[in-house]
């Protein structure tokens, strides 16, 4: 039942995915906190949902590193880590577009859109790199 998934991504490729992906979720999270500090409105509350997915994924990935599970993960950990991070990025794109259209929270949605896209693309590339171990 504990299916294992493994990635064969090279260290160079891993870093190429990791750095922009990290930049994406960090930008999203910081901007969400700043939006919430401005006050609770539809956009700031809506922006918290992708942030929760992203932070769930990051927390899982950190716990995987601590446990020494670098490139081999159970299906549950894979989905809770890279899956949640990818989902948060994907959910963030339309959320940021809503913020842009509504004109909510000034410049933050402008920054959040590329942040969400970076997170979705690069966490998604890591996620897709895992294959079921034989």
Short mmCIF file of C-alpha atoms in Angstrom, two decimals:
data_model
loop_
_atom_site.label_atom_id
_atom_site.label_comp_id
_atom_site.label_asym_id
_atom_site.label_seq_id
_atom_site.Cartn_x
_atom_site.Cartn_y
_atom_site.Cartn_z
CA UNK A 1 0.00 0.00 0.00
CA UNK A 2 2.92 2.37 0.57
CA UNK A 3 3.72 2.95 -3.08
CA UNK A 4 7.03 4.71 -3.55
CA UNK A 5 7.70 7.37 -6.14
CA UNK A 6 11.16 8.43 -7.22
CA UNK A 7 12.56 11.24 -9.32
CA UNK A 8 15.64 11.02 -11.48
CA UNK A 9 15.92 14.80 -11.94
CA UNK A 10 19.53 15.92 -11.98
CA UNK A 11 20.69 18.25 -9.23
CA UNK A 12 21.12 21.04 -11.77
CA UNK A 13 17.57 20.63 -13.07
CA UNK A 14 16.23 20.31 -9.53
CA UNK A 15 17.83 23.66 -8.63
CA UNK A 16 16.57 25.23 -11.85
CA UNK A 17 13.03 24.24 -10.83
CA UNK A 18 13.46 24.88 -7.11
CA UNK A 19 14.63 28.49 -7.18
CA UNK A 20 11.86 30.05 -9.30
CA UNK A 21 9.26 27.80 -7.66
CA UNK A 22 10.35 29.03 -4.23
CA UNK A 23 10.32 32.63 -5.42
CA UNK A 24 6.74 32.11 -6.60
CA UNK A 25 5.25 30.77 -3.37
CA UNK A 26 7.21 33.30 -1.29
CA UNK A 27 5.92 36.24 -3.37
CA UNK A 28 2.36 34.88 -3.16
CA UNK A 29 2.53 34.37 0.61
CA UNK A 30 4.11 37.75 1.40
CA UNK A 31 1.62 39.58 -0.81
CA UNK A 32 -1.30 37.68 0.73
CA UNK A 33 -0.18 38.67 4.23
CA UNK A 34 0.21 42.30 3.12
CA UNK A 35 -3.26 42.23 1.52
CA UNK A 36 -4.76 40.84 4.73
CA UNK A 37 -2.98 43.58 6.72
CA UNK A 38 -4.75 46.17 4.55
CA UNK A 39 -8.07 44.67 5.60
CA UNK A 40 -10.30 41.77 4.87
CA UNK A 41 -11.97 42.01 1.49
CA UNK A 42 -13.07 39.40 -1.04
CA UNK A 43 -9.70 39.31 -2.77
CA UNK A 44 -7.53 39.07 0.34
CA UNK A 45 -9.66 36.28 1.78
CA UNK A 46 -9.75 34.46 -1.57
CA UNK A 47 -5.95 34.81 -1.86
CA UNK A 48 -5.53 32.99 1.46
CA UNK A 49 -6.74 29.68 -0.04
CA UNK A 50 -3.88 29.24 -2.55
CA UNK A 51 -1.50 30.42 0.19
CA UNK A 52 -2.77 27.63 2.46
CA UNK A 53 -2.17 25.04 -0.26
CA UNK A 54 1.30 26.44 -0.93
CA UNK A 55 2.25 26.51 2.74
CA UNK A 56 0.93 22.97 3.24
CA UNK A 57 3.15 21.83 0.38
CA UNK A 58 6.17 23.70 1.70
CA UNK A 59 5.70 22.30 5.21
CA UNK A 60 5.50 18.78 3.80
CA UNK A 61 8.58 19.26 1.64
CA UNK A 62 10.53 20.57 4.63
CA UNK A 63 9.46 17.57 6.72
CA UNK A 64 10.54 15.27 3.87
CA UNK A 65 13.98 16.87 3.82
CA UNK A 66 14.29 16.53 7.59
CA UNK A 67 13.32 12.85 7.30
CA UNK A 68 15.96 12.35 4.57
CA UNK A 69 13.37 11.54 1.88
CA UNK A 70 15.05 13.61 -0.77
CA UNK A 71 14.08 11.97 -4.05
CA UNK A 72 11.98 8.99 -2.96
CA UNK A 73 8.51 9.69 -1.54
CA UNK A 74 5.36 7.82 -0.71
CA UNK A 75 2.36 8.71 -2.82
CA UNK A 76 0.80 10.52 0.15
CA UNK A 77 3.89 12.65 0.73
CA UNK A 78 4.26 13.38 -2.98
CA UNK A 79 0.72 14.69 -3.26
CA UNK A 80 0.81 16.51 0.07
CA UNK A 81 4.10 18.18 -0.92
CA UNK A 82 4.45 18.88 -4.61
CA UNK A 83 0.78 18.23 -5.33
CA UNK A 84 -0.41 20.84 -2.83
CA UNK A 85 2.23 23.32 -3.97
CA UNK A 86 1.24 22.84 -7.62
CA UNK A 87 -2.46 23.13 -6.79
CA UNK A 88 -1.82 26.32 -4.84
CA UNK A 89 -0.02 27.83 -7.81
CA UNK A 90 -2.75 26.78 -10.23
CA UNK A 91 -5.46 28.19 -7.95
CA UNK A 92 -3.48 31.38 -7.53
CA UNK A 93 -3.47 32.29 -11.21
CA UNK A 94 -7.25 32.90 -11.58
CA UNK A 95 -7.33 34.40 -8.08
CA UNK A 96 -4.72 36.98 -9.09
CA UNK A 97 -6.60 37.68 -12.32
CA UNK A 98 -9.74 38.38 -10.25
CA UNK A 99 -7.67 40.80 -8.16
CA UNK A 100 -6.37 42.51 -11.28
CA UNK A 101 -9.83 42.86 -12.80
CA UNK A 102 -11.39 44.12 -9.59
CA UNK A 103 -8.55 46.54 -8.91
CA UNK A 104 -8.28 45.19 -5.37
CA UNK A 105 -5.27 45.74 -3.14
CA UNK A 106 -3.22 47.92 -5.46
CA UNK A 107 -0.07 46.39 -6.90
CA UNK A 108 -0.23 43.09 -5.02
CA UNK A 109 -2.24 41.12 -7.62
CA UNK A 110 0.25 42.29 -10.27
CA UNK A 111 3.04 40.65 -8.26
CA UNK A 112 0.96 37.64 -7.26
CA UNK A 113 0.12 36.55 -10.80
CA UNK A 114 3.70 35.74 -11.82
CA UNK A 115 4.31 34.32 -8.33
CA UNK A 116 1.44 31.86 -8.74
CA UNK A 117 2.52 30.99 -12.28
CA UNK A 118 6.12 30.31 -11.18
CA UNK A 119 4.91 28.14 -8.32
CA UNK A 120 2.49 26.18 -10.53
CA UNK A 121 4.97 25.60 -13.35
CA UNK A 122 8.07 24.70 -11.37
CA UNK A 123 6.40 22.72 -8.57
CA UNK A 124 4.44 20.99 -11.33
CA UNK A 125 7.64 20.09 -13.18
CA UNK A 126 9.08 18.56 -10.00
CA UNK A 127 5.77 16.76 -9.37
CA UNK A 128 5.70 15.33 -12.90
CA UNK A 129 9.30 14.16 -12.52
CA UNK A 130 8.31 11.52 -9.97
CA UNK A 131 7.57 8.03 -11.26
CA UNK A 132 6.26 4.98 -9.50
CA UNK A 133 9.14 2.85 -8.31
CA UNK A 134 9.18 -0.75 -9.54
#
